[in-house]
PDB file of C-alpha atoms in Angstrom:
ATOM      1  CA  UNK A   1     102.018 129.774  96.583  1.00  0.00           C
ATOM      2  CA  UNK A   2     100.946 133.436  97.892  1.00  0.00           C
ATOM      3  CA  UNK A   3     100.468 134.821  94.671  1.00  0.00           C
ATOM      4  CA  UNK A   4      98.211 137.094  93.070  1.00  0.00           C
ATOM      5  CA  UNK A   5      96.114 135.656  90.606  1.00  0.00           C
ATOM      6  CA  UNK A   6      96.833 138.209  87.868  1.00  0.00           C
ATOM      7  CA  UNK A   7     100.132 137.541  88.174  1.00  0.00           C
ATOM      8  CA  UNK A   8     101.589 135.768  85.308  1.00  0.00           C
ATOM      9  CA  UNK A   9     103.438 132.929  85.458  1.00  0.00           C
ATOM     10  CA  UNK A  10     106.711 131.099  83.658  1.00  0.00           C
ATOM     11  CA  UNK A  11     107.304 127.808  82.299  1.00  0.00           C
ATOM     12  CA  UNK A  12     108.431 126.577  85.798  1.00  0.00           C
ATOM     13  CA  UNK A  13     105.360 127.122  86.452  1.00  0.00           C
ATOM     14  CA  UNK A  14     103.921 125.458  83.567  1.00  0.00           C
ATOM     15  CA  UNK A  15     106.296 122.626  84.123  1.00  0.00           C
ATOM     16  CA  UNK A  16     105.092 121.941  87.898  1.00  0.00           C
ATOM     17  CA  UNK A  17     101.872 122.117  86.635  1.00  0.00           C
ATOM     18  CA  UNK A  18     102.114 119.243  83.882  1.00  0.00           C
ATOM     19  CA  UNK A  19     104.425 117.534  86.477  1.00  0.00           C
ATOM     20  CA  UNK A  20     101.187 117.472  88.694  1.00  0.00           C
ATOM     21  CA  UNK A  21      98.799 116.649  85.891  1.00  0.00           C
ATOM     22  CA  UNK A  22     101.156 113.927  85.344  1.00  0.00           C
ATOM     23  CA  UNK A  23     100.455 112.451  88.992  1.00  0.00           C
ATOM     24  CA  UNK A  24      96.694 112.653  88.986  1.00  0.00           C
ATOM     25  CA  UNK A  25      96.508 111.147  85.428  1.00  0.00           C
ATOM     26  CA  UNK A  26      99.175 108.168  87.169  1.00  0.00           C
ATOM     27  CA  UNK A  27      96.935 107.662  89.897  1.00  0.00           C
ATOM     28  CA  UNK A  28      93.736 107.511  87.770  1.00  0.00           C
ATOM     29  CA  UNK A  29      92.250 110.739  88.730  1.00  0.00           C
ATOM     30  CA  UNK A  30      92.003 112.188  85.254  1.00  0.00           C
ATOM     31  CA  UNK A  31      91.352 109.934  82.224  1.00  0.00           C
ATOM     32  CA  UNK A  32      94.271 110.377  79.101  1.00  0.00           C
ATOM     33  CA  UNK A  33      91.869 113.049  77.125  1.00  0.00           C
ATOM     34  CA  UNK A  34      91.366 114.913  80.483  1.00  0.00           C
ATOM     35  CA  UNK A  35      94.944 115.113  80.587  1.00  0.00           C
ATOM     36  CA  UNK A  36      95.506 116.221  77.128  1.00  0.00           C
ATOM     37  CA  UNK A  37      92.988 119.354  77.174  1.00  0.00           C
ATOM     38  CA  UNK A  38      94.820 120.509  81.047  1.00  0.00           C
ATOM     39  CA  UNK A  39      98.018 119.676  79.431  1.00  0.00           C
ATOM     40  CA  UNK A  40      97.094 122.378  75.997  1.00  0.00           C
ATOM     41  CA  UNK A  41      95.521 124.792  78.514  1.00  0.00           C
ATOM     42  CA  UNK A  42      98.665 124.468  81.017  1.00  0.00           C
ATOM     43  CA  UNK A  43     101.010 125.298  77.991  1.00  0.00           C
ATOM     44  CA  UNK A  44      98.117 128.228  76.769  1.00  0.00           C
ATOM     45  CA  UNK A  45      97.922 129.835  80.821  1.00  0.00           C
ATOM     46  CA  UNK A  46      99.148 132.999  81.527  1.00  0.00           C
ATOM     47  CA  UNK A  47      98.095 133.839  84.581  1.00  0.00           C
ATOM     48  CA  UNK A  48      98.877 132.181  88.113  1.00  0.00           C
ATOM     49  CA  UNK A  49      94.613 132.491  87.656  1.00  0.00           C
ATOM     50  CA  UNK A  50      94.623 130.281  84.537  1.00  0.00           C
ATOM     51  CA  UNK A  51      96.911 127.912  85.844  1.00  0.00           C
ATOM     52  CA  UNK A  52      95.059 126.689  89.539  1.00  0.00           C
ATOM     53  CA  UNK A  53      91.705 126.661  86.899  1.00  0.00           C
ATOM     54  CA  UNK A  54      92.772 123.535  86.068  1.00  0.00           C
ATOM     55  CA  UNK A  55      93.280 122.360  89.676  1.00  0.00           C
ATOM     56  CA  UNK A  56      90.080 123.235  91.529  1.00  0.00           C
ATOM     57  CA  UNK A  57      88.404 119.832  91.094  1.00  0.00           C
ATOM     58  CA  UNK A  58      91.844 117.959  92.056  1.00  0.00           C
ATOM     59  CA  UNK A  59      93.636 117.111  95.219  1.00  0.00           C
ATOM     60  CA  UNK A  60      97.149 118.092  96.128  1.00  0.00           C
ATOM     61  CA  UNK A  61      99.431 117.661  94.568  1.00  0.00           C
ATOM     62  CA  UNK A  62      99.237 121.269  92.499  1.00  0.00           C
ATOM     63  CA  UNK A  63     101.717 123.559  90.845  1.00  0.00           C
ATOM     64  CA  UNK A  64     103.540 125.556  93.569  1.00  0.00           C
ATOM     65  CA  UNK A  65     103.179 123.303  96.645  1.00  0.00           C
ATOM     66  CA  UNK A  66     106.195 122.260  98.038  1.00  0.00           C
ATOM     67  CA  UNK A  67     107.304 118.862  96.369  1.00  0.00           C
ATOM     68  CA  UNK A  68     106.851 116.257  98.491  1.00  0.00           C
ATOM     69  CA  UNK A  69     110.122 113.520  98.877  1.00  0.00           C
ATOM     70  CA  UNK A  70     110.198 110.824  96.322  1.00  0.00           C
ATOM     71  CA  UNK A  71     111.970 107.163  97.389  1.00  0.00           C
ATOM     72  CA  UNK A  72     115.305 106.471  95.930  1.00  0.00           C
ATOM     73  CA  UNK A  73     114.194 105.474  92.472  1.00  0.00           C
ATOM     74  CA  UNK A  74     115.494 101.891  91.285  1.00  0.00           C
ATOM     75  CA  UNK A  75     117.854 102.360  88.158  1.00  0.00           C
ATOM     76  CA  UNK A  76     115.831 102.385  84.796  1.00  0.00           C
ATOM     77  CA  UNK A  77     116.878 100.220  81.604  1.00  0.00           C
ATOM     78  CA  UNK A  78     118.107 101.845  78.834  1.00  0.00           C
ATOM     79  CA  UNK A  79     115.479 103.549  76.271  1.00  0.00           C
ATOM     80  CA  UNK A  80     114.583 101.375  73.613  1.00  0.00           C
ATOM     81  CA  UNK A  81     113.007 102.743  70.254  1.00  0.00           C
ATOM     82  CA  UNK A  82     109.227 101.231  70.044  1.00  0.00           C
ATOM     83  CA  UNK A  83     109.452  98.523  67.216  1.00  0.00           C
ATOM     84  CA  UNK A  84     113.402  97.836  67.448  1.00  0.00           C
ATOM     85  CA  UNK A  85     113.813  94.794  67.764  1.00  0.00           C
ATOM     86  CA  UNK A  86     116.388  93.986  70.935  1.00  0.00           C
ATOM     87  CA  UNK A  87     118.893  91.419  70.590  1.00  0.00           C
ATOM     88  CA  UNK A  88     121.468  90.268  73.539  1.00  0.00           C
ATOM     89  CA  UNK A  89     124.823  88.089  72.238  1.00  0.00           C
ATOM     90  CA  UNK A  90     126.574  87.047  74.733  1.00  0.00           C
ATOM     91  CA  UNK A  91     130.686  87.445  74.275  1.00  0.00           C
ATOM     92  CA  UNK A  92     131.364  83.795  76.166  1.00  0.00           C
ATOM     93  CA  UNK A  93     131.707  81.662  72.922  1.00  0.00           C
ATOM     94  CA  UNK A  94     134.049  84.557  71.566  1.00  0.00           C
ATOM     95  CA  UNK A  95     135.910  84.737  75.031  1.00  0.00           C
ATOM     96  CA  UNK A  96     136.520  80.791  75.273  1.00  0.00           C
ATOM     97  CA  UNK A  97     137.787  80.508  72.040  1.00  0.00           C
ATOM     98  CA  UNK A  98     140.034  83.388  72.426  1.00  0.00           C
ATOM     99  CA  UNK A  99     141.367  81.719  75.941  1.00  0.00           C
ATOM    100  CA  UNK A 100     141.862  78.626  73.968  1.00  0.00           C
ATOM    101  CA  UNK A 101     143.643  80.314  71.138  1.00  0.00           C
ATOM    102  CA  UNK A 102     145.737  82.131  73.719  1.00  0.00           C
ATOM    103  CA  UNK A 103     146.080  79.344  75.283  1.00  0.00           C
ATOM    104  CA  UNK A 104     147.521  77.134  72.763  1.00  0.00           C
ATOM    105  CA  UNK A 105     150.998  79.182  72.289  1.00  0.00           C
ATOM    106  CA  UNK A 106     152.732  78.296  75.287  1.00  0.00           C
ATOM    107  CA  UNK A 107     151.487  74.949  74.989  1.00  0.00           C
ATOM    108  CA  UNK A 108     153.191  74.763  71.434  1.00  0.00           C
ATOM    109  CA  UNK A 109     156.523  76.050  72.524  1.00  0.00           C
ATOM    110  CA  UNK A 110     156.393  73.824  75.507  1.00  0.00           C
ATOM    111  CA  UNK A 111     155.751  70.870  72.884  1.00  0.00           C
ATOM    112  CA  UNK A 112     158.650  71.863  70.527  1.00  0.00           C
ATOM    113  CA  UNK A 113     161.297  72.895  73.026  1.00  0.00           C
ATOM    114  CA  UNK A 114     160.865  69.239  74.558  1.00  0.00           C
ATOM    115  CA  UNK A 115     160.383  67.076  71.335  1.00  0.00           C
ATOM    116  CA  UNK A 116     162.342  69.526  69.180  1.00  0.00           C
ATOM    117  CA  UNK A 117     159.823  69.254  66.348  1.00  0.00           C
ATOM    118  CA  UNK A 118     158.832  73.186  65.866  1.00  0.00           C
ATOM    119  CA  UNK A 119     156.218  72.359  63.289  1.00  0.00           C
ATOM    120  CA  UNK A 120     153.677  72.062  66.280  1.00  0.00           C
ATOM    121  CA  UNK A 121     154.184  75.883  66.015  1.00  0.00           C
ATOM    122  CA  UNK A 122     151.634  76.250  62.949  1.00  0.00           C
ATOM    123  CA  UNK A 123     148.913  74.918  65.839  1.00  0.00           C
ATOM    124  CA  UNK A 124     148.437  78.388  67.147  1.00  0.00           C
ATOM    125  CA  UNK A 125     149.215  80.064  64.177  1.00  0.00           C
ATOM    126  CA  UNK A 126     146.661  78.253  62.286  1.00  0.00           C
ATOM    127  CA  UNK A 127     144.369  78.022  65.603  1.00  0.00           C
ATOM    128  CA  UNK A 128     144.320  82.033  66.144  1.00  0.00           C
ATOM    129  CA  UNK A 129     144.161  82.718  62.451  1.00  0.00           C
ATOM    130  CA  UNK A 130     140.676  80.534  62.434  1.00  0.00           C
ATOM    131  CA  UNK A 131     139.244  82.056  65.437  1.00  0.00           C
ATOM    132  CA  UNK A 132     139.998  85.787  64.283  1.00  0.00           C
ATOM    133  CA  UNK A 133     138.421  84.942  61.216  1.00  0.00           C
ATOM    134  CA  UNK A 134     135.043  83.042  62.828  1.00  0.00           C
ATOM    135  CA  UNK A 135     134.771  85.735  65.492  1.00  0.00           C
ATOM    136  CA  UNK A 136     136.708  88.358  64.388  1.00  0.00           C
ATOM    137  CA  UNK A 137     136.111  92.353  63.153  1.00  0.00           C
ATOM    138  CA  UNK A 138     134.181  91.343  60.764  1.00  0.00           C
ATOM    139  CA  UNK A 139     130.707  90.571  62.829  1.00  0.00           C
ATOM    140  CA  UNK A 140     132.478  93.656  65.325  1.00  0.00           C
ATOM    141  CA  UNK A 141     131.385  95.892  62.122  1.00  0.00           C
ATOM    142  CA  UNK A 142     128.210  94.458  62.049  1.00  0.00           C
ATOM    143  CA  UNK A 143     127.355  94.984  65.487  1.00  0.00           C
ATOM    144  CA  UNK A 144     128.718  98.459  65.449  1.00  0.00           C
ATOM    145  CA  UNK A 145     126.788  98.881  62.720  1.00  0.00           C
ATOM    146  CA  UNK A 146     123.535  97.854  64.285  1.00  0.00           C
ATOM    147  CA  UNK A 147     124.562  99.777  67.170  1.00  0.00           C
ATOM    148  CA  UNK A 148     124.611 103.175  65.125  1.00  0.00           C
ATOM    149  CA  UNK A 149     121.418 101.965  63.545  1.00  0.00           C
ATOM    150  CA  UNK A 150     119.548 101.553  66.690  1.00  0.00           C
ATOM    151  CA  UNK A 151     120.891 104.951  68.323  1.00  0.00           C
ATOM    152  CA  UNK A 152     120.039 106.983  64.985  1.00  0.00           C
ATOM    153  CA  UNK A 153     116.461 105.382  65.093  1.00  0.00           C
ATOM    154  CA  UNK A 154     116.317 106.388  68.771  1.00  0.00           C
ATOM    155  CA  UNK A 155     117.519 109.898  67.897  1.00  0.00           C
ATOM    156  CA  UNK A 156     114.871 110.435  65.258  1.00  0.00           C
ATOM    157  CA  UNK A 157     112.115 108.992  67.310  1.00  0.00           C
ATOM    158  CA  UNK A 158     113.824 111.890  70.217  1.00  0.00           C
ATOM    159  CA  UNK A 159     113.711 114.527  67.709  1.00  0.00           C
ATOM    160  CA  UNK A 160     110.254 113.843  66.023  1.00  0.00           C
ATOM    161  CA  UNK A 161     108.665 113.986  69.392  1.00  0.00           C
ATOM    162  CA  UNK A 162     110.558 116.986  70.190  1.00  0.00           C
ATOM    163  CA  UNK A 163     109.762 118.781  67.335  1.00  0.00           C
ATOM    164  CA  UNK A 164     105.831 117.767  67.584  1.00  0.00           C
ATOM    165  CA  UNK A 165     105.707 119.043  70.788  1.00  0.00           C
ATOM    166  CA  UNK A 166     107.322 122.658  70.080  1.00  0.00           C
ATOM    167  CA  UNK A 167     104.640 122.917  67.110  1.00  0.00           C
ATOM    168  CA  UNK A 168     101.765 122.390  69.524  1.00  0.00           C
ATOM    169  CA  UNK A 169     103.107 124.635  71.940  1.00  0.00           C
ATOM    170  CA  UNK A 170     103.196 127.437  68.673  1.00  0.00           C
ATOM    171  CA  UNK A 171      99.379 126.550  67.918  1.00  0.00           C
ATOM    172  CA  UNK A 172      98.766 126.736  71.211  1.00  0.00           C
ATOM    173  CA  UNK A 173     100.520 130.227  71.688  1.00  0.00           C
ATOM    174  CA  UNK A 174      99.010 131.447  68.047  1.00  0.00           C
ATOM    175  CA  UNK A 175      95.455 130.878  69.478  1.00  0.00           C
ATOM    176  CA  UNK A 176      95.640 133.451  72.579  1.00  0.00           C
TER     177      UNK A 176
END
């Protein structure tokens, strides 16, 4: 970066910085309160001057310098909210049952075309009525349910962290 040291910066600039602070605290250059005081000051500087303060004692990489390539990333899971608990169902017992059920109707009319005894009907009828009932909307609700819970708990946790951040950056701002 050519430049001048008076010349004030942008939160690009603050955002490559933090990026940078980021790496050194990730590869054990800077301890997490060293980070934390550079992080305030980064979000405090003005200057380009201010800003490569915080760098003088560090190695590349720094705010401005060219990013260097990063590997293909492997995919990430999704977020999780700290203290939610996680459960995985699996949809095979309510997928066999459903084949059976499904099953079970031309099986019936196969049975009472041949033997002309259509009472072998109420099978299905009675078999599909059973499994909509065992795994039916009703637990569908419930995991819908759970699913709303978990996202609005992950939305709060979003916001809260949000929000605490844009009220340090005021202090922060307040203080100059």
């Amino acid at each position: 970066m050519n430049e001048s040291p008076d010349m004030r910066i942008g939160d690009t600039e603050r955002e490559q910085a933090l990026a940078a602070l980021g790496e050194h605290m990730s590869a054990g250059r800077l301890n997490i309160d060293e980070y934390g005081e550079r992080s305030a000051k980064v979000t405090a500087a003005r200057t380009h001057s201010e800003l490569m303060e915080l760098f003088t004692d560090l190695p590349a990489p720094k705010p401005g310098a060219a990013p260097k390539p990063q590997p293909a990333a492997a995919p990430q899971p999704p977020a999780t909210v700290p203290g939610a608990p996680v459960e995985k169902r699996s949809n095979a017992p309510r997928i066999s049952m459903a084949a059976v059920a499904a099953a079970s109707w031309p099986v019936a009319i196969g049975i009472g075309l041949i033997t002309r005894q259509w009472e072998v009907i109420a099978v299905p009828v009675l078999l599909s009525w059973f499994m909509g009932a065992l795994f039916g909307g009703r637990r569908r609700d419930e995991e819908r349910e759970q699913d709303q819970r978990h996202r609005d708990q992950w939305r709060q946790a979003r916001h809260q962290m949000r929000d605490e951040m844009h009220r340090q950056r005021r202090e922060l701002r307040g203080r100059d």
